[in-house]
Amino acid sequence: DTEVTQTPKHLVMGMTNKKSLKCEQHMGHRAMYWYKQKAKKPPELMFVYSYEKLSINESVPSRFSPECPNSSLLNLHLHALQPEDSALYLCASSQGTGGRVDTQYFGPGTRLTVL
Amino acid sequence: AQSVTQLGSHVSVSEGALVLLRCNYSSSVPPYLFWYVQYPNQGLQLLLKYTSAATLVKGINGFEAEFKKSETSFHLTKPSAHMSDAAEYFCAVSPEGYSSASKIIFGSGTRLSIRP
């Protein structure tokens, strides 16, 4: 099973709301990722967790707060977002054994709209 | 620093025709290269990857890519296009010096359309 699940599929929120995106995998992977993808653009890496520890933060604004409660779950907490944060948010996971050939498996994404 | 360039933001072919999507890389070390596909309103799916084992890499759905060091290219091909191949295709490279978890850098993408 190479499935990464993400909830919700769609989310509409106001600029003062607090919401969370959830990602789950049961492949035993130890690396998990959050990407942001704007329309007609490639995914942009936001965060990387390795063995439940944050290993990369690509200078993402603090209104995005990641959390990795355990090796299967990854959350992205959202607060005080701006309309320009509207995008498709993708979660991915990989074995996390290190190295450059670790294949990433992507979830279907959450389509976020900020009003 | 490694990077990939995809030539052509949009490619249109007839059903049954050859599909050729172009990707050139820039790397000072042997690159690890990937092709991903993204169908509308979905996440990304790995088509194939090159990790220096063989220059001709076969992937899923009848796609293959050939690594050509002399041309710094990793073009994606499929002999006969099917309507279901319509999607966005991303070439990607894994940068050097990265060990704690993998990181990939995507090209700008090529949208493939199939004409009936």
XYZ file of N, CA and C in Angstrom:
693
model
N 0.850 -1.186 0.000
C 0.000 0.000 0.000
C 0.891 1.243 0.000
N 0.775 2.055 -1.038
C 1.606 3.256 -1.139
C 0.728 4.493 -1.044
N -0.215 4.482 -0.113
C -1.179 5.562 -0.051
C -0.861 6.560 1.059
N -0.932 7.816 0.659
C -0.869 8.926 1.598
C -2.236 9.608 1.543
N -2.876 9.746 2.684
C -4.201 10.364 2.709
C -4.121 11.760 3.312
N -4.983 12.645 2.820
C -5.020 14.016 3.315
C -6.470 14.426 3.536
N -6.685 15.124 4.646
C -8.005 15.679 4.932
C -7.855 17.102 5.443
N -8.821 17.973 5.135
C -9.933 17.743 4.219
C -9.472 17.845 2.772
N -10.364 17.550 1.863
C -10.026 17.672 0.448
C -10.075 19.142 0.014
N -11.059 19.856 0.550
C -11.216 21.275 0.272
C -11.388 22.007 1.602
N -10.887 23.234 1.673
C -11.038 24.041 2.871
C -11.140 25.505 2.476
N -12.174 26.157 2.986
C -12.331 27.593 2.803
C -12.268 28.233 4.189
N -11.426 29.223 4.343
C -11.289 29.860 5.646
C -11.100 31.355 5.502
N -11.504 32.067 6.541
C -11.284 33.499 6.594
C -9.917 33.807 7.164
N -9.509 35.039 7.027
C -8.171 35.422 7.454
C -7.980 35.376 8.964
N -9.082 35.321 9.722
C -8.945 35.269 11.178
C -9.134 33.863 11.734
N -9.425 32.925 10.860
C -9.693 31.556 11.314
C -8.412 30.812 11.684
N -8.617 29.745 12.473
C -7.563 28.759 12.719
C -8.070 27.418 12.221
N -7.296 26.782 11.401
C -7.668 25.481 10.873
C -6.423 24.606 10.808
N -6.656 23.301 10.559
C -5.537 22.370 10.432
C -5.737 21.446 9.249
N -4.645 21.146 8.588
C -4.619 20.126 7.544
C -3.983 18.878 8.133
N -4.512 17.721 7.711
C -3.994 16.468 8.249
C -3.498 15.573 7.135
N -2.466 14.815 7.448
C -1.857 13.892 6.502
C -1.530 12.606 7.258
N -1.754 11.469 6.618
C -1.498 10.196 7.273
C -0.930 9.186 6.273
N 0.023 8.403 6.756
C 0.570 7.301 5.941
C 0.840 6.111 6.850
N 0.667 4.926 6.286
C 0.890 3.699 7.053
C 1.867 2.797 6.324
N 2.872 3.420 5.721
C 3.892 2.667 4.995
C 5.152 2.489 5.824
N 5.135 2.987 7.061
C 6.328 2.890 7.888
C 7.397 3.890 7.507
N 7.006 4.907 6.737
C 7.969 5.921 6.320
C 8.350 6.822 7.490
N 9.615 7.254 7.501
C 10.083 8.089 8.609
C 10.364 9.522 8.194
N 10.113 9.848 6.941
C 10.242 11.231 6.478
C 8.901 11.676 5.911
N 8.475 12.883 6.279
C 7.215 13.427 5.780
C 7.419 14.880 5.412
N 6.639 15.326 4.427
C 6.878 16.621 3.801
C 5.568 17.377 3.607
N 5.661 18.690 3.672
C 4.583 19.570 3.223
C 5.078 20.409 2.054
N 4.242 20.451 1.003
C 4.493 21.284 -0.158
C 3.312 22.219 -0.372
N 3.600 23.355 -0.995
C 2.565 24.283 -1.435
C 2.648 24.365 -2.959
N 1.495 24.275 -3.624
C 1.495 24.343 -5.086
C 0.453 25.344 -5.555
N 0.920 26.385 -6.201
C 0.035 27.357 -6.827
C -0.326 26.844 -8.223
N -1.414 27.398 -8.749
C -1.902 26.942 -10.049
C -0.829 27.088 -11.134
N -0.677 26.054 -11.923
C 0.231 26.019 -13.069
C 1.696 26.200 -12.664
N 2.019 25.842 -11.411
C 3.386 25.928 -10.904
C 3.794 24.590 -10.310
N 5.104 24.363 -10.188
C 5.530 23.128 -9.515
C 5.354 23.247 -8.006
N 5.346 22.132 -7.309
C 5.265 22.176 -5.837
C 6.505 22.851 -5.252
N 6.277 23.592 -4.177
C 7.374 24.234 -3.445
C 7.453 23.611 -2.061
N 8.639 23.149 -1.711
C 8.827 22.524 -0.407
C 8.649 23.547 0.713
N 7.893 23.140 1.751
C 7.710 24.006 2.924
C 8.477 23.454 4.119
N 8.158 22.203 4.481
C 8.741 21.591 5.673
C 9.087 20.134 5.394
N 10.121 19.668 6.128
C 10.474 18.246 6.114
C 10.616 17.768 7.541
N 9.991 16.652 7.855
C 10.175 15.988 9.140
C 10.922 14.679 8.900
N 11.905 14.447 9.736
C 12.655 13.203 9.684
C 12.640 12.592 11.068
N 12.111 11.387 11.182
C 11.972 10.734 12.489
C 11.292 11.654 13.485
N 10.179 12.226 13.045
C 9.301 13.087 13.850
C 9.941 14.385 14.294
N 11.093 14.704 13.777
C 11.742 15.971 14.112
C 11.802 16.852 12.862
N 11.539 18.138 13.065
C 11.597 19.070 11.959
C 13.043 19.209 11.494
N 13.286 18.861 10.229
C 14.662 18.934 9.737
C 14.857 20.058 8.737
N 13.777 20.478 8.093
C 13.880 21.585 7.149
C 12.662 22.477 7.267
N 12.905 23.769 7.354
C 11.877 24.784 7.248
C 12.369 25.740 6.176
N 11.673 25.755 5.050
C 12.130 26.563 3.921
C 11.680 28.020 4.061
N 12.008 28.609 5.214
C 11.686 30.031 5.463
C 10.206 30.312 5.279
N 9.391 29.422 5.830
C 7.941 29.570 5.719
C 7.444 30.530 6.802
N 6.501 31.413 6.481
C 5.969 32.342 7.500
C 5.383 31.594 8.693
N 5.441 32.218 9.848
C 5.025 31.566 11.087
C 3.527 31.317 11.163
N 2.758 31.871 10.246
C 1.321 31.578 10.239
C 1.050 30.127 9.800
N 2.081 29.459 9.320
C 2.025 28.022 9.046
C 2.839 27.318 10.129
N 2.202 26.375 10.830
C 2.887 25.700 11.925
C 2.749 24.192 11.749
N 3.839 23.497 11.448
C 3.736 22.045 11.260
C 3.837 21.310 12.582
N 3.315 20.092 12.564
C 3.382 19.242 13.757
C 3.411 17.792 13.315
N 4.251 16.999 13.962
C 4.331 15.577 13.648
C 4.116 14.783 14.934
N 2.874 14.479 15.265
C 2.576 13.821 16.546
C 3.174 12.417 16.673
N 3.244 11.708 15.551
C 3.863 10.382 15.550
C 4.340 10.074 14.136
N 4.897 8.915 13.945
C 5.538 8.616 12.667
C 4.551 8.480 11.522
N 3.252 8.378 11.806
C 2.259 8.192 10.744
C 1.491 9.463 10.409
N 1.565 10.451 11.275
C 0.716 11.630 11.135
C 1.537 12.892 10.956
N 0.998 13.780 10.137
C 1.611 15.089 9.944
C 0.490 16.107 9.844
N 0.586 17.149 10.633
C -0.420 18.207 10.604
C 0.213 19.510 10.138
N -0.635 20.370 9.590
C -0.209 21.731 9.270
C -1.262 22.664 9.835
N -0.892 23.407 10.872
C -1.811 24.323 11.532
C -1.724 25.691 10.858
N -2.911 26.246 10.603
C -3.004 27.475 9.838
C -3.659 28.557 10.692
N -3.077 29.734 10.696
C -3.633 30.830 11.502
C -3.309 32.155 10.842
N -4.351 32.991 10.732
C -4.176 34.340 10.190
C -3.563 34.315 8.799
N -4.114 33.462 7.951
C -3.579 33.368 6.601
C -4.023 34.547 5.742
N -3.329 34.717 4.638
C -3.606 35.757 3.678
C -4.209 35.144 2.411
N -4.934 35.935 1.636
C -5.508 35.381 0.393
C -4.468 34.752 -0.526
N -3.248 35.289 -0.503
C -2.205 34.729 -1.377
C -1.722 33.351 -0.925
N -2.183 32.913 0.254
C -1.851 31.563 0.717
C -2.774 30.512 0.103
N -3.771 30.958 -0.624
C -4.656 30.012 -1.308
C -3.841 29.192 -2.294
N -3.976 27.858 -2.190
C -3.149 26.976 -3.012
C -3.561 25.533 -2.744
N -2.924 24.624 -3.444
C -3.054 23.187 -3.165
C -1.905 22.814 -2.231
N -2.229 22.234 -1.086
C -1.201 21.827 -0.131
C -1.057 20.310 -0.206
N 0.147 19.902 -0.536
C 0.446 18.491 -0.738
C 1.306 17.952 0.392
N 0.963 16.772 0.817
C 1.765 16.041 1.785
C 2.459 14.899 1.048
N 3.640 14.559 1.480
C 4.358 13.425 0.893
C 5.104 12.686 1.991
N 5.457 11.445 1.710
C 6.282 10.695 2.659
C 7.293 9.869 1.883
N 8.376 9.516 2.554
C 9.383 8.634 1.971
C 9.985 7.790 3.075
N 10.723 6.768 2.680
C 11.284 5.867 3.696
C 12.115 6.618 4.717
N 12.820 7.649 4.256
C 13.558 8.478 5.195
C 14.852 7.878 5.655
N 15.337 6.928 4.873
C 16.603 6.301 5.252
C 17.786 7.148 4.820
N 17.488 8.262 4.196
C 18.550 9.167 3.795
C 18.996 8.914 2.376
N 19.713 9.856 1.828
C 20.195 9.684 0.466
C 19.307 10.374 -0.545
N 19.770 10.452 -1.742
C 19.120 11.256 -2.762
C 18.113 10.474 -3.585
N 17.970 9.159 -3.366
C 17.076 8.386 -4.210
C 15.826 7.938 -3.460
N 15.602 8.520 -2.309
C 14.446 8.169 -1.501
C 13.190 8.635 -2.206
N 12.362 7.726 -2.682
C 11.177 8.088 -3.454
C 10.111 8.695 -2.565
N 9.573 9.823 -2.986
C 8.496 10.470 -2.252
C 7.148 10.063 -2.835
N 6.213 9.730 -1.940
C 4.853 9.370 -2.320
C 3.940 10.503 -1.861
N 3.137 10.997 -2.794
C 2.322 12.179 -2.532
C 0.872 11.809 -2.252
N 0.261 12.604 -1.385
C -1.171 12.531 -1.191
C -1.899 13.341 -2.247
N -3.241 13.307 -2.228
C -4.029 14.013 -3.252
C -4.111 15.513 -3.032
N -3.740 15.963 -1.838
C -3.720 17.390 -1.591
C -4.988 17.927 -0.942
N -4.855 19.087 -0.328
C -5.981 19.870 0.202
C -6.012 21.180 -0.563
N -7.152 21.462 -1.177
C -7.321 22.729 -1.909
C -7.781 23.781 -0.904
N -6.921 24.747 -0.595
C -7.213 25.773 0.400
C -7.557 27.093 -0.271
N -8.652 27.686 0.168
C -9.042 29.018 -0.295
C -9.161 29.920 0.924
N -8.441 31.036 0.905
C -8.474 32.003 1.997
C -9.227 33.238 1.515
N -10.306 33.559 2.224
C -11.133 34.702 1.803
C -10.749 35.953 2.561
N 24.870 24.344 -8.133
C 23.624 23.780 -7.620
C 22.871 23.095 -8.759
N 22.218 22.000 -8.385
C 21.464 21.273 -9.395
C 20.178 21.998 -9.757
N 19.769 21.844 -11.019
C 18.490 22.376 -11.468
C 18.048 21.589 -12.698
N 16.772 21.700 -13.027
C 16.248 21.101 -14.250
C 15.450 22.141 -15.006
N 15.499 22.038 -16.324
C 14.757 22.933 -17.200
C 13.885 22.105 -18.118
N 12.607 22.378 -18.106
C 11.692 21.681 -18.992
C 11.362 22.597 -20.162
N 11.635 22.119 -21.341
C 11.413 22.905 -22.549
C 10.004 22.685 -23.056
N 9.248 23.765 -23.096
C 7.862 23.662 -23.552
C 6.917 23.533 -22.389
N 6.143 24.565 -22.127
C 5.196 24.506 -21.018
C 3.945 23.722 -21.409
N 3.719 23.577 -22.716
C 2.547 22.859 -23.205
C 2.927 22.078 -24.456
N 2.600 20.805 -24.448
C 2.820 19.942 -25.608
C 1.493 19.282 -25.965
N 1.159 19.306 -27.238
C -0.079 18.692 -27.705
C 0.252 17.660 -28.783
N -0.251 16.448 -28.622
C -0.025 15.391 -29.613
C -1.346 14.696 -29.903
N -1.394 14.024 -31.027
C -2.585 13.250 -31.378
C -2.554 11.891 -30.691
N -3.705 11.366 -30.429
C -3.797 10.036 -29.850
C -3.088 9.043 -30.766
N -2.236 8.208 -30.173
C -1.469 7.245 -30.960
C -0.112 7.745 -31.405
N 0.132 9.036 -31.276
C 1.417 9.609 -31.695
C 2.461 9.480 -30.593
N 3.713 9.712 -30.985
C 4.822 9.685 -30.026
C 4.724 10.868 -29.069
N 4.960 10.582 -27.800
C 5.053 11.636 -26.799
C 6.526 11.873 -26.469
N 6.953 13.132 -26.530
C 8.321 13.504 -26.160
C 8.254 14.752 -25.296
N 8.646 14.610 -24.038
C 8.698 15.743 -23.116
C 10.160 15.940 -22.725
N 10.624 17.176 -22.864
C 12.049 17.448 -22.745
C 12.433 17.962 -21.362
N 13.569 17.473 -20.899
C 14.110 17.902 -19.614
C 15.629 17.933 -19.730
N 16.217 19.063 -19.393
C 17.668 19.187 -19.311
C 18.057 19.526 -17.888
N 19.158 18.969 -17.462
C 19.578 19.172 -16.089
C 20.892 19.914 -16.045
N 21.152 20.489 -14.894
C 22.418 21.140 -14.618
C 22.917 20.583 -13.302
N 24.103 19.977 -13.341
C 24.614 19.365 -12.116
C 26.116 19.204 -12.208
N 26.789 19.465 -11.109
C 28.241 19.314 -11.067
C 28.635 17.914 -10.607
N 27.657 17.150 -10.161
C 27.888 15.773 -9.735
C 26.875 14.894 -10.455
N 27.099 13.564 -10.483
C 26.091 12.713 -11.119
C 24.714 12.984 -10.543
N 23.766 13.320 -11.402
C 22.441 13.679 -10.883
C 21.573 12.458 -10.636
N 20.640 12.606 -9.720
C 19.551 11.642 -9.591
C 18.309 12.363 -10.098
N 17.657 11.791 -11.087
C 16.579 12.477 -11.802
C 15.272 11.706 -11.725
N 14.181 12.439 -11.750
C 12.852 11.860 -11.603
C 11.901 12.492 -12.620
N 10.887 11.729 -13.002
C 9.721 12.269 -13.687
C 8.489 11.926 -12.851
N 7.698 12.989 -12.575
C 6.432 12.821 -11.871
C 5.304 13.257 -12.801
N 4.118 12.669 -12.592
C 2.922 13.076 -13.328
C 1.857 13.530 -12.331
N 1.127 14.561 -12.715
C 0.035 15.062 -11.876
C -1.221 15.168 -12.727
N -2.192 14.320 -12.441
C -3.475 14.394 -13.122
C -4.304 15.504 -12.472
N -5.273 16.042 -13.191
C -6.064 17.165 -12.659
C -6.637 16.870 -11.278
N -6.449 17.835 -10.387
C -6.987 17.762 -9.018
C -6.460 16.565 -8.229
N -5.246 16.154 -8.528
C -4.644 15.052 -7.797
C -3.225 15.413 -7.358
N -2.652 14.544 -6.530
C -1.263 14.715 -6.136
C -0.326 14.225 -7.218
N 0.962 14.152 -6.899
C 1.962 13.728 -7.865
C 2.235 12.231 -7.731
N 2.499 11.607 -8.864
C 2.811 10.185 -8.895
C 4.139 9.988 -9.612
N 5.021 9.178 -9.022
C 6.309 8.927 -9.648
C 6.139 8.054 -10.878
N 6.657 8.537 -12.019
C 6.653 7.759 -13.256
C 7.897 6.874 -13.330
N 9.059 7.475 -13.062
C 10.317 6.747 -13.133
C 11.412 7.588 -12.497
N 12.558 6.921 -12.236
C 13.688 7.653 -11.672
C 15.002 7.077 -12.194
N 15.986 7.931 -12.321
C 17.323 7.555 -12.753
C 18.271 7.701 -11.573
N 18.963 6.589 -11.276
C 19.895 6.623 -10.142
C 21.251 6.066 -10.536
N 21.587 6.187 -11.803
C 22.894 5.823 -12.377
C 23.062 4.343 -12.642
N 22.042 3.521 -12.434
C 22.168 2.087 -12.675
C 22.111 1.777 -14.174
N 21.185 2.378 -14.891
C 21.026 2.128 -16.328
C 20.574 3.422 -16.964
N 21.069 3.697 -18.163
C 20.744 4.976 -18.791
C 19.327 5.008 -19.349
N 18.770 3.864 -19.718
C 17.388 3.807 -20.196
C 16.523 3.292 -19.046
N 15.620 4.136 -18.622
C 14.794 3.813 -17.467
C 13.357 3.618 -17.917
N 12.786 2.508 -17.542
C 11.377 2.248 -17.877
C 10.516 2.544 -16.662
N 9.377 3.176 -16.932
C 8.491 3.535 -15.848
C 7.112 2.934 -16.022
N 6.171 3.517 -15.313
C 4.806 3.022 -15.386
C 4.085 3.605 -16.597
N 2.963 2.970 -16.943
C 2.086 3.466 -18.011
C 2.780 3.566 -19.369
N 3.826 2.772 -19.601
C 4.485 2.742 -20.895
C 5.486 3.844 -21.147
N 5.773 4.647 -20.150
C 6.745 5.729 -20.302
C 8.168 5.234 -20.049
N 9.119 5.877 -20.706
C 10.517 5.621 -20.436
C 11.305 6.904 -20.645
N 12.503 6.931 -20.091
C 13.363 8.106 -20.239
C 14.797 7.636 -20.391
N 15.549 8.386 -21.168
C 16.948 8.038 -21.399
C 17.856 9.136 -20.867
N 18.788 8.740 -20.022
C 19.774 9.673 -19.483
C 20.920 9.803 -20.484
N 21.167 11.047 -20.937
C 22.263 11.297 -21.880
C 23.180 12.333 -21.267
N 24.316 11.852 -20.770
C 25.244 12.760 -20.084
C 25.801 13.798 -21.048
N 26.109 13.392 -22.284
C 26.709 14.309 -23.252
C 25.774 15.463 -23.587
N 24.470 15.219 -23.477
C 23.487 16.259 -23.791
C 22.847 16.838 -22.524
N 23.262 16.375 -21.372
C 22.659 16.739 -20.071
C 21.145 16.703 -20.166
N 20.632 15.607 -20.720
C 19.186 15.514 -20.924
C 18.611 14.259 -20.275
N 17.333 14.311 -20.008
C 16.586 13.174 -19.449
C 15.157 13.297 -19.980
N 15.009 13.134 -21.278
C 13.711 13.316 -21.922
C 12.788 12.117 -21.686
N 11.521 12.408 -21.559
C 10.498 11.387 -21.304
C 9.790 11.056 -22.610
N 9.614 9.773 -22.902
C 8.951 9.381 -24.137
C 7.927 8.276 -23.890
N 6.970 8.227 -24.812
C 6.008 7.125 -24.850
C 5.667 6.910 -26.319
N 5.739 5.697 -26.814
C 5.579 5.459 -28.258
C 4.208 5.858 -28.792
N 3.172 5.652 -27.999
C 1.826 5.880 -28.499
C 0.982 6.525 -27.410
N 0.572 7.757 -27.652
C -0.178 8.511 -26.647
C -1.602 8.000 -26.515
N -2.075 8.040 -25.277
C -3.452 7.674 -24.979
C -4.131 8.865 -24.343
N -5.432 8.946 -24.526
C -6.168 10.088 -23.964
C -5.921 10.234 -22.462
N -5.740 9.103 -21.774
C -5.549 9.144 -20.326
C -4.187 9.710 -19.921
N -3.308 9.954 -20.898
C -1.990 10.534 -20.578
C -2.045 12.044 -20.376
N -3.171 12.648 -20.676
C -3.289 14.093 -20.508
C -3.111 14.463 -19.035
N -2.089 15.259 -18.756
C -1.740 15.591 -17.379
C -0.594 16.601 -17.392
N -0.160 16.981 -16.197
C 1.025 17.824 -16.034
C 2.183 16.916 -15.664
N 3.316 17.130 -16.304
C 4.492 16.301 -16.069
C 5.626 17.168 -15.531
N 6.250 16.684 -14.464
C 7.343 17.419 -13.829
C 8.614 16.580 -13.851
N 9.683 17.182 -14.331
C 11.009 16.620 -14.193
C 11.597 17.155 -12.890
N 12.386 16.346 -12.194
C 12.919 16.792 -10.912
C 14.311 16.204 -10.699
N 15.083 16.894 -9.861
C 16.439 16.447 -9.537
C 16.616 16.444 -8.032
N 17.406 15.499 -7.557
C 17.713 15.449 -6.132
C 19.067 16.095 -5.910
N 19.128 17.154 -5.123
C 20.397 17.869 -4.983
C 21.413 17.086 -4.173
N 22.666 17.400 -4.373
C 23.737 16.722 -3.657
C 23.813 17.221 -2.218
N 24.533 16.471 -1.417
C 24.805 16.904 -0.058
C 23.592 16.884 0.843
N 22.673 16.004 0.540
C 21.452 15.985 1.335
C 21.286 14.614 1.947
N 21.217 14.518 3.247
C 21.291 13.192 3.845
C 20.168 12.849 4.810
N 19.609 13.846 5.491
C 18.656 13.479 6.539
C 17.333 13.011 5.972
N 16.950 13.532 4.873
C 15.757 13.058 4.154
C 15.922 13.560 2.740
N 15.230 12.955 1.841
C 15.440 13.345 0.450
C 14.795 14.691 0.156
N 15.369 15.390 -0.763
C 14.820 16.668 -1.204
C 14.863 16.650 -2.716
N 13.833 17.120 -3.359
C 13.824 17.160 -4.810
C 13.450 18.573 -5.266
N 14.053 18.958 -6.372
C 13.796 20.264 -6.969
C 13.066 20.024 -8.284
N 11.899 20.607 -8.426
C 11.069 20.372 -9.598
C 11.363 21.373 -10.706
N 11.187 20.910 -11.944
C 11.150 21.820 -13.075
C 9.806 22.521 -13.105
N 9.636 23.383 -14.077
C 8.429 24.218 -14.133
C 7.203 23.460 -14.636
N 7.395 22.276 -15.190
C 6.270 21.458 -15.614
C 5.930 21.612 -17.091
N 5.383 20.549 -17.662
C 4.888 20.553 -19.035
C 3.492 19.941 -19.049
N 2.559 20.696 -19.573
C 1.187 20.179 -19.680
C 1.051 19.441 -20.997
N 0.661 18.179 -20.900
C 0.482 17.342 -22.082
C -1.003 17.240 -22.405
N -1.353 17.632 -23.630
C -2.721 17.486 -24.126
C -2.734 16.440 -25.234
N -3.806 15.679 -25.315
C -3.943 14.636 -26.333
C -5.148 14.969 -27.212
N -4.915 15.060 -28.504
C -5.992 15.351 -29.453
C -6.593 14.035 -29.942
N -7.919 13.975 -30.026
C -8.556 12.719 -30.485
C -8.189 12.390 -31.934
